[in-house]
Amino acid sequence: MQVDEPVLLPRLSRVAVCGGTHGNELSGVYLVREMLKTEKRKEDGEPASVLMVLSNPRAMQQCSRYVDTDLNRCFTHATLNGPVSEGAPYEIFRARELNALLGPKGSRAAVDLICDLHNTTANMGLSFIAYSDCDWICLHIFRYLQMPDTPMRFIHFDVSTKESYSLDSIGKHGFAMEIGPQPHGCVKSNIYTAMKEGVQHMQDWVRCFNSGCVFDGGPVDVFTMVKNLDYPRDGETRSITAAIHPRLQDRDFCLLHPGEPLFQAFSGETIKYKGNEPLYAFFINECAYYEKGIALSLARKKRVTVPSIRVQTDEEERASEQSFASEEEE
Amino acid sequence: MSNGSSNNNNTARFDAARRVAIFGGTHGNEMSGVTLVNLWMQNSAEIQRKGLEIKPFLTNPKAVEKCVRYVDTDLNRAFTQENLSATGGDELPYEVQRAQEINRMFGPKGSAEAYDVIFDLHNTTSNMGCTLILESSKDAFNLQMMNYIKKAFAPASCLVLLNEHPLLKYSTSRSVAKHPVGMEVGPQPQGVLRSNIFEAMRVILKHALDFISLFNEGMEFPPCTVEVFRVLERMDYPRDANGNIIAMVHPNLQDCDWEPLNPGDPMFQTFDGKSIHYQGSSTVYPTFINEAAYYEKQQAFVTTRRETLAASAIGKA
């Protein structure tokens, strides 16, 4: 006899895989291009409809992160729905196009799941980045994906639905799949292969889920973002005056204790972490974050217990709607 | 012109090298050079040597400001005779204007007034470690300098790449000097500053300046041999009929700069997982493997062969 019943969740009929949201993060660009070439419907189980999208074609064409402004910050409700002038940044218009294609954000028509592909210059292995620490779909996909040669972590940005700004927030469920280290403008075969396997496993999971598999629950370690630290900068010019300390460089997800080395000034001096509590460092030395004033991000780690889940059948959906309706009548 | 001129003991004589420049930001997103030059423009104490004028200089300030490789065209390919003598002023591409300005300040290229030595600081996404780039196998002064640097840097490795290939050689910003020296340190992503890469470049430069200082003070350097890697050919990515890349550097080759690539060894891996093998007739030593900036230059890597160059003794004229 089962001790706890699985949580029932609606089927994932429409799934989108997006690459090139940042035009110089090439694993996702090449992977989506490749998938577009070899697109075929899967035969077993109910076919999930998978949309492949190249999010920022103009940035891809010039092999830059963005043309006018970071596309992956353009998906707040305010930016998607507010007034826009003709001279507005290209990415604002593109965000609205993507919202029409994959959303609208917050509506019943939005796709069920978005997986947005990214690369980072930080040594982060394969990281899921999501706005929720209790989206069981994303957490189960993460559990299912565990690949022997690739370190994997689940990162939670505690941002409300109202404030959520990234492409994956358009879908009913969504996450970014961030893989590094890879220089921007470059594709490294091991990174590409890890991303390809990750996306394949995710599609396998969705197919299994939709066909009625029960996925057993269990623990998942979640890193919740607490704060960002900037580089030390010159008071006048704002140029950086130190680099990530060699003892911290490439050590993403290490536990950084107060007093440990953080930066090495060009003068040779060691600058130490002065926070109150030990925190986990990640996004250590991400190229694109210099201009955002971020040298590294810091997180707390906690263990989340994920319940077992199963897809809700049509009958169960009808039954729950009926009981909801009769509750309302009372 | 300070060619070496031999005396009876076959020591090549050169004038003292009084004017030296350190170029950073020739590619605006190669951060070690940008950072070092900015640092030294503010405070040059670290690079000062007696009797030597050392000028740190940002060659491509607009590219540095935007943190891109170049604005209109690659500055490090722009120092052709055609560009240097082009008319058109403001109408010319930004980097061509810059090349003309740099040629005025530090050249003219090929003349007696040109700077004695220019160090041009670069980073690469390739796993090349510390590499010195030589443009001529006959420059005894440069060969002796590189020999000195390699020995001073040991046991850490500093290799020498020789690009004397008539077709693949290009007109670099440093080529305005009598003795041009390229310094390439990797791997480092574009736009990123890694502490270990930065410090390595700093140390190599220190050794280079020490050499010049010793030479100017009258030290004589006995004949030596220098192992170099001579550029042979450029290998492009496999592409489809539309020119799109269809394969990546193979995982067995990725990060294996300077290691032997034998005929039949895996070289590329297609996006659907098939291996493409090296079809050459002999073993080569690849480098510049997977340099991000070279995708648009149709270069996945260059092949080299190992050679030992002999350098005559040198001393001050």
XYZ file of C-alpha atoms in Angstrom:
647
model
C 0.000 0.000 0.000
C 1.390 3.406 -0.925
C 1.926 5.698 2.045
C 1.417 8.943 0.147
C -0.532 9.378 -3.050
C 1.302 11.029 -5.935
C 0.490 14.636 -6.623
C -1.526 14.839 -9.849
C -0.440 17.427 -12.384
C -1.818 18.380 -15.806
C -0.154 16.851 -18.850
C 2.557 18.765 -20.633
C 1.091 19.007 -24.101
C 3.284 21.771 -25.423
C 6.987 22.020 -24.677
C 9.429 24.589 -26.053
C 13.215 24.353 -26.243
C 14.856 27.739 -26.851
C 18.435 28.462 -27.913
C 20.285 31.646 -28.762
C 18.450 33.775 -26.187
C 21.961 35.177 -25.846
C 23.365 35.147 -29.369
C 26.914 34.161 -28.411
C 26.028 31.224 -26.158
C 26.686 28.724 -28.897
C 25.835 25.276 -27.496
C 22.132 26.147 -27.504
C 22.382 27.848 -30.900
C 23.942 24.818 -32.579
C 21.759 22.342 -30.707
C 18.472 23.995 -31.651
C 19.656 24.398 -35.254
C 20.535 20.705 -35.309
C 17.201 19.721 -33.751
C 15.316 21.846 -36.279
C 17.100 19.916 -39.037
C 16.241 16.499 -37.660
C 12.826 17.193 -36.171
C 10.684 14.099 -35.999
C 7.678 13.073 -33.973
C 8.272 10.368 -31.382
C 6.171 7.272 -31.897
C 5.761 5.765 -28.437
C 3.299 7.163 -25.932
C 1.336 10.293 -26.633
C 3.484 12.610 -28.712
C 4.377 15.818 -26.897
C 4.564 18.692 -29.284
C 8.070 20.208 -28.995
C 8.664 23.693 -30.327
C 12.257 24.561 -31.188
C 12.940 28.271 -31.084
C 15.959 30.419 -31.883
C 15.151 33.302 -29.575
C 17.425 36.139 -30.715
C 18.367 35.649 -34.367
C 19.854 39.122 -34.805
C 22.183 38.693 -31.851
C 23.111 35.235 -33.168
C 23.935 36.721 -36.542
C 26.443 39.131 -35.020
C 27.533 36.566 -32.427
C 26.892 38.936 -29.541
C 24.893 38.519 -26.331
C 22.300 41.060 -27.490
C 21.759 43.807 -30.041
C 20.309 46.642 -27.907
C 19.439 45.141 -24.528
C 19.535 41.766 -22.753
C 16.578 39.777 -24.138
C 16.490 37.593 -21.049
C 15.463 40.553 -18.888
C 12.566 41.621 -21.122
C 9.857 39.226 -19.998
C 8.335 41.019 -16.997
C 4.596 41.647 -17.308
C 5.334 45.369 -17.368
C 7.794 45.115 -20.279
C 5.580 42.725 -22.240
C 2.395 44.715 -21.902
C 3.389 48.312 -21.278
C 3.494 51.046 -23.922
C 6.383 50.864 -26.392
C 7.754 53.518 -28.751
C 9.038 52.860 -32.250
C 12.612 53.538 -31.197
C 12.477 50.918 -28.422
C 15.255 48.330 -28.247
C 15.036 45.425 -30.709
C 14.815 42.929 -27.869
C 11.644 44.502 -26.497
C 9.891 43.814 -29.801
C 11.376 40.337 -29.983
C 10.216 39.581 -26.439
C 6.656 40.454 -27.436
C 6.898 38.199 -30.483
C 8.116 35.345 -28.291
C 5.344 36.041 -25.803
C 2.782 35.772 -28.607
C 4.386 32.533 -29.816
C 4.896 30.805 -26.456
C 2.511 32.646 -24.152
C 0.865 34.913 -23.413
C 2.597 34.776 -20.034
C 0.135 33.974 -17.275
C -2.632 32.755 -19.594
C -4.094 29.299 -20.235
C -2.697 29.419 -23.780
C 0.919 29.541 -22.621
C 3.094 26.516 -23.372
C 3.293 23.994 -20.581
C 7.080 23.885 -20.294
C 9.961 26.035 -21.514
C 13.570 24.899 -21.387
C 15.846 27.841 -22.209
C 19.419 26.884 -23.140
C 22.361 28.956 -21.896
C 26.121 28.792 -21.513
C 28.315 30.465 -18.939
C 32.050 31.165 -18.667
C 31.744 30.052 -15.008
C 32.632 26.484 -14.053
C 29.051 25.586 -13.144
C 28.614 22.200 -14.810
C 24.934 21.764 -15.654
C 22.672 24.022 -13.611
C 18.914 24.365 -13.653
C 17.783 27.889 -12.841
C 14.152 28.320 -11.814
C 11.992 30.845 -9.995
C 10.340 28.269 -7.772
C 11.652 25.732 -5.277
C 8.385 23.827 -5.374
C 7.655 23.399 -9.060
C 7.526 19.599 -8.950
C 7.761 19.279 -12.743
C 11.115 21.100 -12.890
C 12.427 19.343 -9.796
C 11.478 15.916 -11.124
C 13.111 16.613 -14.487
C 16.231 17.635 -12.559
C 16.172 14.402 -10.530
C 15.676 12.325 -13.659
C 18.508 14.000 -15.574
C 21.378 13.015 -13.286
C 24.251 12.299 -15.712
C 27.329 10.444 -14.442
C 30.026 12.729 -15.900
C 28.317 16.066 -15.400
C 27.957 17.796 -12.037
C 24.374 19.103 -11.722
C 22.796 21.664 -9.404
C 19.390 23.240 -8.973
C 19.427 27.010 -8.469
C 16.408 28.893 -7.207
C 15.953 32.624 -7.768
C 13.308 33.699 -5.309
C 11.549 36.159 -7.601
C 7.766 36.529 -7.617
C 5.724 35.769 -10.739
C 5.022 39.464 -10.979
C 8.729 40.328 -11.123
C 9.988 37.339 -13.118
C 11.934 38.595 -16.135
C 13.377 35.700 -18.102
C 12.132 33.803 -21.161
C 11.370 30.617 -19.241
C 8.833 32.534 -17.112
C 6.427 32.677 -20.072
C 5.566 28.981 -19.796
C 3.367 27.434 -17.133
C 6.553 25.659 -16.067
C 10.010 26.743 -17.078
C 13.681 26.672 -16.291
C 16.979 27.692 -17.787
C 19.514 24.952 -18.504
C 22.841 26.688 -17.944
C 26.052 24.808 -18.843
C 29.656 25.891 -18.395
C 32.468 26.554 -18.582
C 32.414 27.622 -22.207
C 33.777 30.900 -23.610
C 31.163 32.974 -25.405
C 31.463 32.668 -29.160
C 32.848 29.140 -28.888
C 31.337 25.675 -28.840
C 33.108 22.983 -26.827
C 32.132 19.443 -27.767
C 31.826 18.163 -24.181
C 29.542 21.056 -23.254
C 27.424 20.627 -26.404
C 27.113 16.901 -25.757
C 26.039 17.452 -22.147
C 23.375 19.906 -23.313
C 22.169 17.549 -26.039
C 21.856 14.694 -23.549
C 20.135 16.944 -21.048
C 17.522 18.018 -23.571
C 17.028 14.444 -24.780
C 16.521 13.138 -21.235
C 14.097 15.969 -20.552
C 12.047 15.022 -23.615
C 12.117 11.361 -22.503
C 10.869 12.394 -19.075
C 8.027 14.452 -20.537
C 6.956 11.535 -22.722
C 7.023 9.199 -19.724
C 5.129 11.645 -17.584
C 2.443 12.216 -20.188
C 1.974 8.476 -20.647
C 1.147 7.993 -16.968
C 4.419 6.989 -15.256
C 4.594 7.611 -11.537
C 7.773 9.372 -10.525
C 8.815 8.597 -6.958
C 9.561 11.485 -4.689
C 12.752 12.148 -2.786
C 15.193 14.820 -1.663
C 16.736 17.485 -3.892
C 19.381 19.988 -2.783
C 18.358 23.470 -3.879
C 20.640 26.532 -3.949
C 18.614 29.684 -3.285
C 20.254 32.905 -4.441
C 20.874 35.330 -1.595
C 22.974 38.147 -3.060
C 25.535 39.210 -5.688
C 28.994 40.624 -5.017
C 30.621 43.149 -7.334
C 34.305 43.578 -8.079
C 36.232 46.209 -6.147
C 36.274 49.251 -8.415
C 38.173 52.506 -8.748
C 36.135 55.310 -7.200
C 36.409 57.620 -10.203
C 36.715 55.479 -13.310
C 34.648 52.527 -12.000
C 37.171 50.137 -13.594
C 37.722 46.955 -11.666
C 40.816 46.907 -9.444
C 40.940 43.185 -8.678
C 40.241 39.796 -10.222
C 38.545 36.748 -8.698
C 41.141 35.206 -6.392
C 42.936 32.170 -7.895
C 41.795 30.087 -4.891
C 38.143 30.845 -5.724
C 38.341 30.834 -9.545
C 36.564 27.773 -11.044
C 35.293 26.619 -7.638
C 31.609 27.207 -8.257
C 29.359 25.759 -5.541
C 32.133 25.683 -2.964
C 31.124 26.932 0.476
C 32.730 30.348 0.989
C 33.444 31.145 4.639
C 33.905 34.635 6.091
C 37.623 35.485 5.954
C 38.368 33.339 2.902
C 39.969 34.867 -0.216
C 37.561 36.489 -2.668
C 39.607 38.780 -4.922
C 43.232 39.438 -5.707
C 43.919 43.131 -6.263
C 46.255 44.100 -9.083
C 48.516 45.396 -6.346
C 48.792 41.800 -5.095
C 46.676 42.267 -1.953
C 44.157 39.536 -1.066
C 40.618 40.792 -0.476
C 38.573 38.536 1.763
C 34.908 37.665 2.023
C 33.431 39.785 4.789
C 29.901 38.350 4.993
C 28.342 37.061 8.221
C 27.528 33.535 7.147
C 29.123 30.913 4.934
C 27.397 30.872 1.524
C 27.763 28.886 -1.695
C 29.439 30.797 -4.536
C 28.318 30.409 -8.149
C 28.425 32.345 -11.427
C 32.056 32.976 -10.470
C 33.568 35.193 -13.177
C 30.773 35.141 -15.732
C 31.839 37.410 -18.592
C 28.426 38.967 -19.206
C 28.018 39.985 -15.589
C 30.918 42.447 -15.469
C 28.640 45.083 -16.926
C 25.878 44.113 -14.475
C 28.229 44.643 -11.522
C 28.344 40.966 -10.556
C 31.629 39.166 -9.836
C 29.883 36.182 -8.268
C 26.547 35.181 -6.736
C 25.996 33.661 -3.302
C 23.384 31.114 -2.227
C 22.100 29.149 0.745
C 21.569 25.441 0.286
C 18.560 23.556 1.579
C 17.051 20.159 1.066
C 13.624 20.078 -0.544
C 11.471 16.965 -0.368
C 9.821 16.441 -3.711
C 6.575 14.419 -3.613
C 5.893 11.640 -6.051
C 3.903 12.834 -9.058
C 1.809 11.504 -11.893
C -0.035 13.063 -14.796
C -3.665 13.851 -14.115
C -5.898 11.854 -16.443
C -8.810 13.517 -18.256
C -11.261 11.718 -15.932
C -9.456 12.930 -12.858
C -9.435 16.426 -14.272
C -13.174 16.309 -14.931
C -13.820 14.856 -11.459
C -11.824 17.565 -9.763
C -13.575 20.287 -11.769
C -16.965 18.843 -10.802
C -16.086 18.691 -7.134
C -14.747 22.214 -7.338
C -18.004 23.356 -8.935
C -20.097 21.648 -6.239
C -17.942 23.218 -3.516
C -18.702 26.575 -5.042
C -22.409 25.868 -5.002
C -22.374 25.164 -1.280
C 68.340 49.740 -39.386
C 69.566 47.611 -36.562
C 70.139 44.364 -38.396
C 72.711 42.278 -36.624
C 76.127 42.906 -38.116
C 78.702 40.273 -37.425
C 82.198 40.893 -36.196
C 85.041 38.385 -36.284
C 83.555 36.339 -33.434
C 80.203 35.963 -35.208
C 78.430 37.956 -32.549
C 75.567 39.855 -34.084
C 75.704 43.477 -32.973
C 72.561 45.498 -32.363
C 72.124 49.039 -31.154
C 70.855 49.324 -27.612
C 67.079 49.021 -27.531
C 66.126 52.405 -26.087
C 62.504 52.694 -27.141
C 60.109 49.914 -26.153
C 56.311 49.849 -26.295
C 53.798 47.549 -24.612
C 50.556 47.288 -26.568
C 47.317 46.200 -24.885
C 43.779 46.121 -26.220
C 44.737 45.438 -29.840
C 41.693 43.216 -29.432
C 39.421 45.080 -27.053
C 38.044 42.001 -25.277
C 41.384 40.347 -24.468
C 41.485 41.472 -20.891
C 44.980 40.693 -19.554
C 46.641 43.212 -21.877
C 43.922 45.812 -21.419
C 44.218 45.566 -17.642
C 48.028 45.574 -17.546
C 48.356 48.553 -19.878
C 45.704 50.535 -17.962
C 47.496 49.731 -14.726
C 50.873 50.841 -16.084
C 49.522 53.981 -17.707
C 48.385 54.996 -14.227
C 51.528 53.851 -12.445
C 54.534 52.710 -14.435
C 56.894 51.975 -11.522
C 56.742 48.218 -12.121
C 57.881 48.447 -15.754
C 60.570 51.105 -15.406
C 64.135 50.200 -16.341
C 67.203 52.442 -16.366
C 68.114 53.922 -19.722
C 64.998 52.587 -21.342
C 61.872 54.405 -22.438
C 58.931 52.036 -21.986
C 55.571 53.177 -23.263
C 52.411 51.272 -22.335
C 49.726 51.979 -24.935
C 46.112 51.016 -25.665
C 46.004 50.428 -29.399
C 42.241 50.086 -29.868
C 40.474 52.235 -27.261
C 37.035 52.130 -28.946
C 37.073 48.324 -29.005
C 38.266 48.285 -25.382
C 35.420 50.561 -24.350
C 32.826 48.322 -25.999
C 34.657 45.173 -24.918
C 34.671 43.775 -28.454
C 37.495 42.404 -30.587
C 37.236 45.271 -33.089
C 34.835 47.965 -34.244
C 35.128 47.889 -38.072
C 37.981 45.512 -38.880
C 40.636 43.483 -37.056
C 43.386 45.915 -36.010
C 45.895 43.077 -35.844
C 45.484 42.451 -39.573
C 45.392 46.102 -40.545
C 49.041 47.074 -40.833
C 49.409 46.300 -44.528
C 51.328 48.739 -46.739
C 48.104 49.399 -48.569
C 46.288 50.428 -45.398
C 49.184 52.441 -44.032
C 49.346 54.564 -47.159
C 45.577 54.778 -47.790
C 43.986 58.222 -48.121
C 40.474 59.054 -46.949
C 40.957 60.261 -43.405
C 37.710 59.934 -41.423
C 36.109 57.861 -44.164
C 38.506 55.021 -43.529
C 37.477 52.168 -41.220
C 38.285 53.033 -37.598
C 41.042 50.448 -37.267
C 42.737 51.585 -40.487
C 42.846 55.120 -39.069
C 44.252 53.683 -35.848
C 46.884 51.716 -37.785
C 48.043 54.901 -39.513
C 48.200 56.739 -36.180
C 50.122 53.906 -34.524
C 52.496 53.773 -37.489
C 53.176 57.508 -37.051
C 53.740 57.206 -33.306
C 55.770 53.992 -33.190
C 57.061 53.540 -36.756
C 57.163 54.245 -39.566
C 57.249 50.530 -40.223
C 60.535 49.536 -41.822
C 62.366 52.781 -41.027
C 65.300 53.644 -38.779
C 63.015 55.793 -36.592
C 60.739 52.890 -35.643
C 60.555 51.692 -32.049
C 63.118 49.045 -31.190
C 60.775 46.547 -29.556
C 56.995 46.281 -29.286
C 55.315 43.700 -27.055
C 51.728 43.059 -28.120
C 49.594 41.456 -25.394
C 46.882 38.974 -26.358
C 44.656 36.322 -24.863
C 43.137 33.296 -26.528
C 40.285 30.926 -25.696
C 42.656 28.118 -26.776
C 44.604 26.136 -24.186
C 47.931 27.533 -25.406
C 49.431 28.404 -22.047
C 52.082 31.102 -22.373
C 53.167 31.558 -25.982
C 55.601 33.990 -27.555
C 54.967 34.760 -31.212
C 57.896 35.286 -33.549
C 57.548 36.699 -37.061
C 61.054 35.978 -38.363
C 63.411 33.029 -37.860
C 66.372 35.319 -38.573
C 65.916 37.887 -35.814
C 68.762 36.897 -33.466
C 67.817 39.593 -30.959
C 64.281 38.227 -30.622
C 65.470 34.613 -30.543
C 67.891 35.401 -27.737
C 65.137 37.244 -25.862
C 62.808 34.286 -26.165
C 65.560 31.918 -25.024
C 66.101 34.145 -21.988
C 62.377 34.335 -21.168
C 61.882 30.571 -21.478
C 64.775 29.873 -19.118
C 63.698 32.524 -16.613
C 60.101 31.275 -16.608
C 61.054 27.598 -16.177
C 59.907 25.227 -14.829
C 56.670 26.847 -16.016
C 56.288 26.461 -19.761
C 56.584 29.238 -22.319
C 56.538 28.090 -25.946
C 57.431 29.892 -29.152
C 55.181 30.005 -32.209
C 56.864 31.059 -35.445
C 54.594 32.485 -38.117
C 56.754 33.099 -41.144
C 54.347 31.453 -43.571
C 54.204 33.588 -46.735
C 50.405 33.276 -47.045
C 49.295 32.877 -43.424
C 51.540 35.587 -42.004
C 49.646 38.781 -41.276
C 50.351 42.444 -40.666
C 50.244 42.869 -36.927
C 50.216 46.056 -34.884
C 53.602 45.107 -33.425
C 55.076 44.800 -36.939
C 55.830 48.543 -36.997
C 58.769 47.861 -34.643
C 62.217 46.578 -35.538
C 61.728 43.647 -33.160
C 58.055 42.671 -32.854
C 57.132 40.235 -30.047
C 53.650 38.750 -29.663
C 52.554 37.466 -26.265
C 49.560 35.152 -26.219
C 48.265 33.645 -22.977
C 45.298 31.287 -22.671
C 42.884 29.806 -22.064
C 40.755 32.778 -21.140
C 37.270 33.596 -22.405
C 36.897 36.924 -24.195
C 35.765 39.663 -21.855
C 36.945 37.775 -18.763
C 39.931 38.520 -16.535
C 41.451 35.440 -14.895
C 43.943 36.117 -12.156
C 46.363 33.298 -13.041
C 46.478 34.315 -16.725
C 46.985 37.973 -15.818
C 49.833 37.204 -13.410
C 51.561 34.874 -15.906
C 51.578 37.594 -18.562
C 52.907 40.079 -16.058
C 55.820 37.777 -15.143
C 56.736 37.048 -18.766
C 56.843 40.746 -19.537
C 59.045 41.344 -16.526
C 61.547 38.780 -17.849
C 61.407 40.369 -21.303
C 62.176 43.818 -19.915
C 64.967 42.366 -17.768
C 66.545 40.904 -20.920
C 66.473 44.235 -22.726
C 67.916 45.964 -19.706
C 70.782 43.442 -19.430
C 71.463 43.702 -23.150
C 71.592 47.501 -22.992
C 74.008 47.357 -20.056
C 76.425 45.414 -22.242
C 75.762 41.778 -21.413
C 76.733 39.458 -24.241
C 74.576 36.449 -24.931
C 76.345 33.338 -26.282
C 74.956 31.387 -29.259
C 71.855 29.408 -28.387
C 69.185 27.209 -29.875
C 65.476 27.817 -29.492
C 62.755 25.239 -30.042
C 59.924 26.746 -32.035
C 56.654 25.566 -33.547
C 56.474 26.722 -37.163
C 53.011 27.422 -38.608
C 52.195 25.084 -41.491
C 48.555 25.332 -42.385
C 45.162 26.544 -41.265
C 42.403 23.946 -40.797
C 38.821 25.107 -41.130
C 35.722 23.535 -39.624
C 33.781 21.193 -41.883
C 30.952 23.228 -43.386
C 27.804 22.536 -45.385
C 26.934 23.946 -48.790
C 25.713 27.170 -47.159
C 28.938 27.701 -45.235
C 27.486 26.699 -41.840
C 29.752 24.829 -39.453
C 28.634 21.185 -39.174
C 31.129 19.882 -36.632
C 33.027 20.893 -33.499
C 36.606 20.312 -32.433
C 36.681 16.673 -31.306
C 36.809 16.094 -27.539
C 40.122 14.253 -28.046
C 41.634 17.352 -29.654
C 39.970 20.054 -27.517
C 42.518 21.649 -25.151
C 45.372 19.575 -26.630
C 47.369 22.472 -28.047
C 50.993 21.537 -28.781
C 50.339 17.785 -28.521
C 51.023 15.579 -31.526
C 48.152 15.013 -33.948
C 48.846 11.868 -35.939
C 47.288 10.843 -39.279
C 44.021 9.055 -38.456
C 43.530 10.784 -35.073
C 40.080 12.261 -34.392
C 39.904 15.940 -35.274
C 36.219 16.995 -35.453
C 32.917 15.654 -34.148
C 29.717 16.372 -36.057
C 26.702 17.635 -34.172
C 25.163 14.196 -34.500
C 28.205 12.479 -32.995
C 30.328 11.216 -35.917
C 34.128 11.560 -35.827
C 36.168 13.134 -38.611
C 39.830 12.169 -38.689
C 43.049 13.974 -39.587
C 43.994 13.061 -43.136
C 47.484 14.586 -43.275
C 50.524 12.509 -44.187
C 52.596 13.172 -41.071
C 52.352 14.114 -37.431
C 51.715 17.786 -36.747
C 51.418 19.918 -33.615
C 48.109 21.803 -33.597
C 47.574 25.077 -31.791
C 45.025 27.894 -31.603
C 42.547 25.037 -31.139
C 39.014 26.430 -30.901
C 39.852 30.128 -30.681
C 36.482 31.914 -30.585
C 37.633 34.798 -32.770
C 38.716 32.489 -35.574
C 35.314 30.987 -36.379
C 34.763 33.926 -38.741
C 38.307 33.568 -40.120
C 37.627 29.954 -41.139
C 40.113 28.525 -38.698
C 39.451 25.704 -36.230
C 43.180 25.323 -35.506
C 46.598 25.727 -37.155
C 49.079 22.909 -37.655
C 52.747 23.413 -36.830
C 55.950 21.438 -36.968
C 58.693 21.461 -34.374
C 62.000 23.040 -35.338
C 65.128 24.059 -33.567
C 66.429 27.444 -34.600
C 69.986 28.523 -34.036
C 70.665 32.063 -32.890
C 74.078 33.669 -33.108
C 75.647 35.322 -30.112
C 74.464 38.906 -29.658
C 75.859 41.989 -28.006
C 75.468 45.732 -28.012
C 76.970 47.581 -30.950
